[in-house]
Amino acid sequence: MSNLAIAIAKTIINGFERHIFLFKETTRAAKTRFEQADWHAVQEASKQRTDFYDLRIKETLATLRQDFAIEKLDKTLWLAVKQEYVEQLLYHDKSDLAESFYNSIFCNLFERKYYHNGFIFVESSEECLENLRIKQIYTRYEPDEKGLYDTISTILQKPGFAIPFQDLKRDINTLIDRFLRQADKTRYPVATLKFDILDHVFYRNKGAYIIGRVVSPGGETPFIVALLNDEQGHLYIDTLLTDKEHMAVVFGFARAYFFVDCPYLLPLINFLQELMPSKTKAELYSAVGYHKQGKTQFYRDFLHHLDGSDDKLILAPGIKGMVMSVFTLPSYPYVFKIIKDKFAPSKKMTKKDVKSKYRLVKLHDRVGRMADTMEYREVAFPKDRFSDELLAELEQVAPSIMRYENDLVVIEHMYIERRMTPLNLYLADANEQEIDAAMMGYGAAIKQLIAADIFPGDMLLKNFGVTRHGRVIFYDYDEITYMDEVNFRVKPQPKTEEQIYASEPWYTVEPGDMFPEELATFALANHKYRAAFMKHHAELLEASYWQQAQKNVANGIIEDVFPYPSDVRFSSHKSNR
């Protein structure tokens, strides 16, 4: 191995180690932020941490270019660099993450034609991963040894919170009762039970989460225990989740990333996937804050799926966007979004503006109502997997960012996100009960977004989607803005016949003006949809509601948004918030 290859590999490793050090530093502080109920610090830490990876990549690239004058690919050298890098990762506790860091460095230095497993980690190094898989990240408790109550008490106190529980005895007894009521596989003699509890608490927004499983003769029961701070110096258990779908929503793609200080990510991801089989490894890596690793894992999964399928990429169902063109692979639950070269005349913005909106969403608290996106560059698809209609569409609307390379279609820039059913299409086939639930979710999504300082802009039904869990999520970001940039007004009432029949507004409308009552006209023209909406959210048609939300944001009020249904909360504690 040449000294130069060793030096380059070590430089990349050093950049990665700096990234992990800073990442862990802010992650470890999550416990203190939770104990102190410092919710503004929580939001700021979440925002800053999202950028850590890209900043370390830029720093490492600058060092490589300065110290080694890298201009073009020396194939022999870089094959040796990768070999040396693998050797350095053999016993590294985050080799899976370090591989992605290496890929990012290489792909920023060299052309796409070199993006294969000889030079980058298209597939992980199995010898590195094998060492990670055996790491222990949970503790097994046998309640027969100390008794059920004392075992649960030990589990709850193991994190060593700096503030006490309001009433630990009450919470433990409620927890035992809830397990017995909602999880039939736990109804066995204590002597036959075992608890596997992850050694690290998950923190996000205003909550802390203890995660594990009960192992009994009847099988395994995964669970999440949600803890809250009453903001008066005490903790309490807010709920117990044993339903896998409820747990999956807690780890959903429309929420901020968790802070969890676990040294071994791969076994953690494997454990979580055992508890929630519907979640992919890519989604789980992202959920715990390693969204770049989530991108790597997603692309590997997608390549494997392409190899094992033969359907065509097609235009996504729904009304075509004025800014984005969206396509999908029917057999794969994601959509691919590209920015058009030219926008509809009503869209007064640039590509740079659109990208800035997507970045805003990436950094912001998504409160369970905005889909997370993965941003990719230089993405290659097999040409024969495109439908003729889709290729024609892309050639027409975005020729500047697509090109052909032999049998590949390469797209310069795109966003990828979970596929949802557009709300307008969902409602068209819905029964009355489904319409009621969807419109309740639609209004709740708007309320939670504006409470989190996001004005959605275009609130037409087509810009919202319905997930497989029935949640309504916003996914059209080109017109979003902060609440203080909008002037919420009451629409003037016409007084003359001329005003009543005017084809254009007869009153002054300034940029940034918004008339909430117009929501009924543009988004709720269907009387069934409007009736369901008015039943749950009539106040959203009043300017005063929006003005108050605007004041709350300005006064620094951070609303409670729970990642589980309100009816599963321990009702006896609700009054403590």
XYZ file of C-alpha atoms in Angstrom:
577
model
C 0.000 0.000 0.000
C 1.453 3.387 -0.995
C 2.006 6.046 1.646
C -0.134 8.409 -0.441
C -3.116 6.026 -0.413
C -2.770 5.587 3.346
C -2.579 9.369 3.876
C -5.697 10.028 1.768
C -7.678 7.272 3.508
C -6.682 8.618 6.919
C -7.666 12.147 5.934
C -11.152 10.930 5.007
C -11.402 8.906 8.234
C -10.342 11.967 10.239
C -13.075 14.037 8.588
C -15.617 11.367 9.448
C -14.409 11.140 13.050
C -14.822 14.896 13.467
C -18.368 14.598 12.123
C -19.230 11.815 14.578
C -17.661 13.671 17.523
C -19.743 16.813 16.911
C -22.866 14.772 16.105
C -22.569 12.808 19.352
C -21.864 15.947 21.366
C -25.147 17.602 20.409
C -27.019 14.285 20.602
C -25.872 13.612 24.174
C -27.080 17.052 25.218
C -30.654 16.080 24.263
C -31.215 14.608 27.723
C -30.358 17.909 29.412
C -32.519 19.902 27.007
C -35.438 17.590 27.791
C -34.905 17.811 31.548
C -34.742 21.596 31.382
C -37.785 21.805 29.070
C -35.698 24.026 26.795
C -37.825 23.509 23.695
C -36.291 26.353 21.707
C -32.855 24.789 22.236
C -34.314 21.465 21.057
C -35.433 23.065 17.793
C -32.127 24.852 17.276
C -30.078 21.709 17.944
C -32.226 19.729 15.509
C -31.763 22.373 12.835
C -27.993 22.633 13.309
C -27.386 18.882 13.468
C -29.073 18.340 10.104
C -26.273 20.308 8.446
C -23.352 18.672 10.268
C -22.691 16.054 7.613
C -22.498 18.451 4.669
C -20.246 20.824 6.606
C -17.778 18.043 7.429
C -17.805 16.890 3.791
C -16.888 20.404 2.655
C -14.093 20.624 5.237
C -12.641 17.246 4.246
C -12.814 18.051 0.529
C -10.964 21.305 1.143
C -8.230 19.449 3.053
C -7.856 16.790 0.349
C -7.607 19.358 -2.430
C -5.149 21.476 -0.518
C -2.896 18.697 0.790
C -2.977 16.330 -2.198
C -3.799 18.604 -5.177
C -6.466 16.178 -6.431
C -7.684 17.138 -9.909
C -8.513 13.919 -11.748
C -8.945 10.270 -10.907
C -5.809 8.126 -10.595
C -7.446 4.699 -10.805
C -4.596 2.721 -9.268
C -4.285 5.183 -6.391
C -7.992 5.279 -5.550
C -8.413 1.515 -5.704
C -5.667 1.424 -3.086
C -7.323 4.220 -1.085
C -10.547 2.245 -0.840
C -8.679 -0.920 0.144
C -6.857 0.952 2.916
C -10.146 2.545 4.031
C -11.776 -0.883 4.361
C -8.895 -2.101 6.495
C -9.277 0.890 8.808
C -13.000 0.145 9.181
C -12.711 -3.538 10.104
C -13.245 -2.854 13.820
C -14.763 0.605 13.600
C -18.007 0.955 15.603
C -19.634 2.998 12.816
C -18.223 1.426 9.679
C -21.632 1.552 7.968
C -21.737 5.346 8.362
C -18.071 5.764 7.447
C -18.699 4.043 4.116
C -21.319 6.646 3.217
C -18.938 9.443 4.193
C -16.334 7.983 1.839
C -18.903 7.764 -0.959
C -19.804 11.422 -0.510
C -16.160 12.465 -0.715
C -15.451 10.403 -3.816
C -18.628 11.488 -5.619
C -17.791 15.147 -5.009
C -14.323 14.660 -6.479
C -14.930 12.540 -9.567
C -17.345 11.884 -12.420
C -20.435 9.701 -12.242
C -18.948 7.065 -14.573
C -16.672 5.952 -11.714
C -19.543 5.371 -9.280
C -19.234 1.576 -9.042
C -18.196 -0.822 -6.331
C -14.547 -0.769 -7.326
C -14.207 2.836 -6.196
C -17.124 3.427 -3.807
C -19.305 1.374 -1.471
C -22.272 0.684 -3.713
C -22.589 -2.353 -1.464
C -21.283 -2.448 2.097
C -18.169 -4.365 3.012
C -19.529 -7.522 4.640
C -16.429 -8.079 6.748
C -16.914 -4.658 8.344
C -20.624 -5.148 8.970
C -20.174 -8.576 10.534
C -18.291 -7.049 13.451
C -21.126 -4.560 14.036
C -23.977 -7.070 13.984
C -22.822 -8.791 17.168
C -22.772 -5.611 19.295
C -25.254 -5.555 22.168
C -27.488 -2.482 22.375
C -30.189 -3.632 24.803
C -30.457 -5.077 28.310
C -32.570 -8.117 29.140
C -34.542 -7.962 32.384
C -36.207 -10.967 34.037
C -38.962 -9.613 36.307
C -39.191 -12.879 38.228
C -35.907 -11.952 39.944
C -37.002 -8.664 41.549
C -40.719 -8.647 40.898
C -42.652 -6.880 38.156
C -43.030 -3.525 39.909
C -39.370 -3.223 40.949
C -38.142 -4.330 37.508
C -40.173 -1.619 35.774
C -38.978 0.893 38.365
C -35.370 -0.048 37.563
C -35.985 0.377 33.830
C -37.586 3.805 34.246
C -34.834 5.060 36.522
C -31.900 3.636 34.579
C -31.552 6.737 32.321
C -30.714 8.736 35.452
C -32.943 11.705 34.774
C -31.980 14.817 36.732
C -35.621 15.467 37.623
C -37.990 13.077 39.436
C -41.272 11.579 38.325
C -44.483 13.280 39.474
C -45.691 10.001 40.907
C -43.594 6.992 39.950
C -45.840 4.513 41.771
C -48.911 5.773 39.913
C -47.135 5.589 36.554
C -45.821 2.066 37.104
C -49.222 0.758 38.162
C -50.884 2.454 35.191
C -48.230 0.969 32.890
C -48.802 -2.561 34.209
C -52.549 -2.135 33.833
C -52.229 -0.856 30.252
C -49.961 -3.726 29.235
C -52.504 -6.240 30.486
C -55.412 -4.424 28.826
C -53.915 -3.832 25.393
C -51.271 -6.549 24.851
C -52.591 -10.081 25.169
C -49.144 -11.653 24.690
C -48.070 -10.145 28.030
C -50.812 -11.924 30.019
C -48.582 -14.710 31.303
C -47.064 -15.488 34.699
C -44.247 -13.105 35.586
C -41.814 -16.025 35.807
C -42.224 -16.602 32.067
C -41.651 -12.973 30.964
C -38.520 -11.191 29.804
C -38.040 -7.510 28.904
C -35.523 -6.412 26.258
C -34.998 -2.659 26.684
C -32.820 -0.506 24.441
C -30.018 1.004 26.499
C -30.533 4.499 25.117
C -33.497 6.853 25.391
C -34.872 8.499 22.239
C -35.499 12.252 22.433
C -37.493 14.405 20.021
C -39.401 17.672 20.404
C -40.968 17.613 23.889
C -40.846 13.850 24.393
C -38.522 11.097 25.595
C -39.138 7.500 24.552
C -38.101 4.200 26.131
C -38.309 1.395 23.572
C -38.252 -2.360 23.956
C -40.192 -5.608 23.782
C -41.803 -8.086 26.133
C -40.877 -11.695 25.389
C -43.411 -14.257 26.590
C -44.562 -17.803 25.716
C -47.127 -16.145 23.447
C -44.511 -14.300 21.424
C -43.014 -10.806 21.399
C -44.791 -7.541 22.153
C -42.907 -4.438 20.956
C -43.626 -1.236 22.838
C -42.820 2.439 23.272
C -43.210 4.255 26.596
C -43.545 8.020 26.062
C -42.330 10.343 28.820
C -43.130 14.044 29.105
C -41.837 16.923 31.215
C -44.616 18.802 33.041
C -42.416 21.937 32.816
C -42.595 22.221 36.614
C -39.621 19.978 37.331
C -41.222 16.555 37.034
C -41.603 13.700 34.565
C -44.609 11.522 33.875
C -45.540 8.699 31.523
C -47.935 9.985 28.885
C -48.709 6.745 27.065
C -47.803 3.164 26.282
C -47.827 2.148 22.618
C -47.992 -1.563 21.789
C -49.672 -1.320 18.387
C -47.065 -1.661 15.631
C -48.860 0.851 13.437
C -48.877 3.460 16.202
C -45.176 2.789 16.743
C -44.490 3.145 13.012
C -46.194 6.562 13.012
C -43.914 7.689 15.856
C -41.022 6.855 13.515
C -42.830 8.372 10.530
C -41.246 10.198 7.592
C -43.077 13.448 8.387
C -41.401 14.034 11.737
C -38.176 15.554 13.006
C -35.237 13.230 13.609
C -34.670 11.594 16.992
C -31.667 12.231 19.202
C -30.403 8.873 20.468
C -26.846 8.369 21.688
C -26.282 4.743 20.665
C -22.696 3.805 19.703
C -23.689 1.013 17.310
C -26.187 2.054 14.674
C -26.548 -1.140 12.623
C -27.702 -3.375 15.517
C -29.983 -0.556 16.682
C -31.586 -0.334 13.240
C -31.945 -4.122 13.086
C -33.624 -4.164 16.511
C -36.039 -1.385 15.574
C -36.917 -3.131 12.328
C -37.758 -6.297 14.259
C -40.197 -4.230 16.326
C -41.623 -2.390 13.284
C -41.275 -4.615 10.200
C -43.093 -2.090 8.005
C -40.221 0.388 8.357
C -37.246 0.091 6.011
C -33.661 0.399 7.199
C -33.398 3.595 5.153
C -36.352 5.122 7.008
C -34.997 4.066 10.395
C -31.493 5.438 9.777
C -33.089 8.752 8.853
C -35.452 8.660 11.832
C -32.533 8.475 14.291
C -30.774 11.439 12.685
C -28.477 9.764 10.171
C -30.396 10.923 7.121
C -27.362 10.677 4.829
C -27.026 7.020 5.738
C -30.731 6.738 5.052
C -30.056 8.007 1.526
C -27.305 5.438 1.021
C -29.487 2.608 2.258
C -32.428 3.770 0.162
C -30.389 3.780 -3.036
C -29.051 0.284 -2.333
C -32.580 -0.945 -1.693
C -33.823 0.720 -4.879
C -31.112 -0.869 -7.015
C -32.000 -4.279 -5.582
C -35.669 -3.634 -6.275
C -34.938 -2.683 -9.883
C -33.031 -5.939 -10.324
C -35.996 -7.919 -9.019
C -38.815 -6.153 -10.866
C -39.750 -5.258 -14.422
C -42.470 -2.585 -14.248
C -41.973 0.832 -15.820
C -41.438 4.247 -14.264
C -44.547 6.306 -14.999
C -45.950 9.753 -14.311
C -47.408 9.822 -10.804
C -51.231 9.845 -10.628
C -52.829 13.207 -9.914
C -52.895 16.734 -11.286
C -49.587 17.728 -12.874
C -47.630 20.274 -10.875
C -46.810 23.750 -12.135
C -43.284 23.625 -10.684
C -42.394 19.969 -10.225
C -42.792 16.908 -12.428
C -43.386 13.741 -10.418
C -42.955 10.121 -11.449
C -43.037 6.792 -9.688
C -42.426 3.059 -10.024
C -45.772 1.347 -9.274
C -44.101 -1.549 -7.457
C -42.032 0.758 -5.195
C -43.642 3.087 -2.611
C -41.762 6.284 -3.478
C -42.048 9.216 -5.864
C -39.278 11.015 -7.742
C -39.662 14.779 -8.066
C -37.739 17.044 -10.426
C -37.912 20.811 -10.846
C -39.140 21.860 -14.272
C -37.071 24.168 -16.461
C -40.012 26.550 -16.820
C -42.853 27.160 -14.390
C -46.455 28.100 -14.981
C -46.812 31.908 -15.429
C -48.542 32.240 -12.045
C -45.447 30.906 -10.261
C -43.148 33.894 -9.755
C -40.066 32.045 -8.557
C -36.816 30.441 -9.673
C -35.291 26.986 -9.299
C -33.111 28.427 -6.557
C -36.224 29.574 -4.695
C -37.762 26.092 -4.908
C -34.598 24.451 -3.602
C -34.515 26.905 -0.705
C -38.073 25.898 0.246
C -37.131 22.218 0.332
C -34.112 23.069 2.465
C -36.351 25.039 4.830
C -38.532 21.945 5.317
C -35.459 19.748 5.878
C -34.271 21.983 8.704
C -37.672 22.779 10.216
C -39.753 20.792 12.686
C -42.108 18.917 10.357
C -44.597 18.220 13.204
C -45.746 15.042 11.495
C -47.356 17.010 8.666
C -44.602 17.601 6.084
C -42.970 14.764 4.189
C -39.219 14.398 4.572
C -37.366 14.346 1.268
C -34.078 12.842 0.139
C -32.127 15.054 -2.234
C -29.987 13.329 -4.889
C -27.674 14.405 -7.679
C -26.552 12.517 -10.778
C -29.075 9.697 -10.434
C -28.875 7.026 -13.151
C -31.877 4.897 -14.154
C -31.991 2.152 -16.805
C -33.566 3.758 -19.875
C -35.682 0.693 -20.607
C -37.489 1.147 -17.256
C -39.073 4.439 -18.383
C -42.469 4.478 -20.045
C -42.541 6.315 -23.372
C -44.984 8.853 -21.933
C -42.667 9.649 -19.014
C -39.582 10.064 -21.185
C -41.484 12.408 -23.473
C -42.671 14.422 -20.483
C -39.180 14.771 -18.989
C -37.664 15.722 -22.335
C -40.298 18.422 -22.651
C -40.323 19.928 -19.133
C -36.762 19.379 -17.858
C -34.283 18.843 -20.707
C -31.592 20.854 -18.918
C -31.223 18.332 -16.075
C -31.502 15.022 -17.932
C -29.166 13.298 -20.345
C -28.619 9.890 -21.915
C -25.485 7.843 -21.268
C -25.594 4.651 -23.319
C -28.502 2.667 -21.841
C -28.983 5.000 -18.875
C -31.033 8.116 -18.181
C -29.115 10.395 -15.824
C -30.999 13.082 -13.896
C -28.855 15.859 -12.504
C -31.013 16.751 -9.495
C -34.109 15.292 -7.850
C -36.009 14.787 -4.627
C -37.368 11.427 -3.486
C -40.100 10.956 -0.913
C -42.653 8.414 0.276
C -45.570 7.982 -2.101
C -48.977 9.026 -0.807
C -52.426 9.131 -2.343
C -53.183 12.746 -3.323
C -55.974 13.943 -1.053
C -58.204 14.986 -3.953
C -57.979 11.475 -5.460
C -58.487 9.825 -2.081
C -61.647 11.837 -1.424
C -63.083 11.056 -4.853
C -63.322 7.353 -3.922
C -64.027 7.789 -0.199
C -67.193 6.983 1.707
C -68.736 9.441 4.175
C -66.751 8.122 7.136
C -63.473 8.334 5.193
C -64.311 11.845 3.967
C -64.976 12.947 7.543
C -61.661 11.501 8.801
C -59.684 12.903 5.875
C -61.092 16.423 6.219
C -60.470 16.316 9.954
C -56.858 15.362 9.143
C -56.591 18.050 6.473
C -57.603 20.785 8.899
C -55.403 19.336 11.657
C -52.447 19.384 9.269
C -53.009 23.077 8.515
C -53.387 23.918 12.210
C -50.233 22.091 13.209
C -48.226 23.622 10.375
C -49.165 27.203 11.224
C -48.578 26.542 14.937
C -45.061 25.433 13.949
C -44.480 28.694 12.009
C -45.147 27.303 8.537
C -47.701 28.964 6.278
C -48.437 26.322 3.607
C -49.297 28.814 0.866
C -51.239 26.760 -1.650
C -53.715 24.724 0.393
C -55.543 23.020 -2.453
C -56.392 19.391 -1.715
C -54.041 18.149 -4.444
C -51.072 19.416 -2.438
C -51.803 17.083 0.472
C -51.449 13.317 0.543
C -52.917 10.463 2.585
C -50.497 7.897 4.005
C -51.170 4.181 4.423
C -51.927 5.013 8.080
C -54.633 7.470 6.986
C -52.665 10.556 8.050
C -52.911 13.698 5.937
C -49.488 15.110 5.009
C -48.521 18.275 3.133
C -45.986 17.803 0.320
C -46.010 20.822 -2.001
C -43.414 23.243 -0.713
C -42.855 25.834 -3.416
C -45.118 28.451 -1.781
C -44.449 27.839 1.924
C -43.224 30.710 4.043
C -42.971 31.751 7.679
C -46.063 33.056 9.448
C -44.698 36.556 9.984
C -44.479 37.039 6.217
C -48.254 36.830 5.768
C -50.966 39.416 6.416
C -54.173 37.619 7.419
C -57.183 39.733 6.512
C -60.950 39.633 6.695
C -62.316 39.792 3.168
C -64.256 43.054 2.644
C -67.971 42.542 1.990
C -69.366 44.011 -1.248
C -71.856 46.819 -0.749
C -72.822 47.763 -4.286
C -74.101 45.773 -7.227
C -70.941 46.661 -9.112
C -68.813 45.207 -6.326
C -70.968 42.088 -6.049
C -70.543 41.176 -9.728
C -66.970 42.425 -10.199
C -64.779 39.887 -12.053
C -61.674 41.152 -10.232
C -61.241 42.122 -6.566
C -62.610 45.627 -6.067
C -60.512 46.052 -2.928
C -56.761 46.441 -2.577
C -54.737 43.229 -2.304
C -51.075 43.545 -1.372
C -48.368 40.878 -1.714
C -48.562 38.638 1.330
C -52.282 39.215 1.936
C -54.289 36.095 2.743
C -58.071 35.837 3.206
C -58.829 32.632 5.177
C -62.495 32.518 4.133
C -61.351 31.940 0.536
C -60.205 28.478 1.635
C -63.851 27.422 1.379
C -64.086 28.724 -2.177
C -60.898 27.264 -3.638
C -60.228 24.093 -1.626
C -63.705 23.152 -0.404
C -65.975 23.629 -3.402
C -67.408 20.127 -2.960
C -70.263 20.459 -0.464
C -69.520 17.076 1.193
C -65.904 18.048 1.806
C -66.914 21.473 3.080
C -69.494 20.045 5.487
C -66.950 17.625 6.985
C -64.353 20.388 7.232
C -66.757 22.818 8.906
C -67.710 20.161 11.434
C -64.127 20.001 12.725
C -62.304 23.152 11.652
C -64.704 26.024 10.920
C -62.354 28.428 12.735
C -59.788 28.039 9.943
C -62.057 30.201 7.774
C -61.716 33.089 10.221
C -58.828 35.557 9.997
C -58.802 35.902 13.794
C -57.687 32.249 14.181
C -54.704 32.756 11.902
C -53.837 36.071 13.521
C -53.772 34.420 16.949
C -51.579 31.599 15.641
C -49.275 34.269 14.227
C -49.091 35.981 17.645
C -48.373 32.674 19.395
C -45.424 32.030 17.085
C -44.144 35.582 17.604
C -44.376 35.084 21.391
C -42.272 31.916 21.190
C -45.078 29.524 22.119
C -44.284 25.977 21.012
C -47.454 23.938 20.811
C -47.749 20.312 21.915
C -47.905 17.959 18.913
C -48.057 14.313 19.936
C -46.959 11.558 17.506
C -49.775 9.302 18.670
C -53.578 9.628 18.920
C -54.898 11.693 21.824
C -57.200 8.855 22.884
C -54.260 6.592 23.786
C -52.778 9.081 26.224
C -53.068 8.314 29.936
C -56.046 10.623 30.508
C -55.383 11.046 34.217
C -52.232 12.998 33.386
C -53.592 15.321 30.701
C -54.464 17.984 33.255
C -50.809 18.218 34.219
C -49.856 19.819 30.900
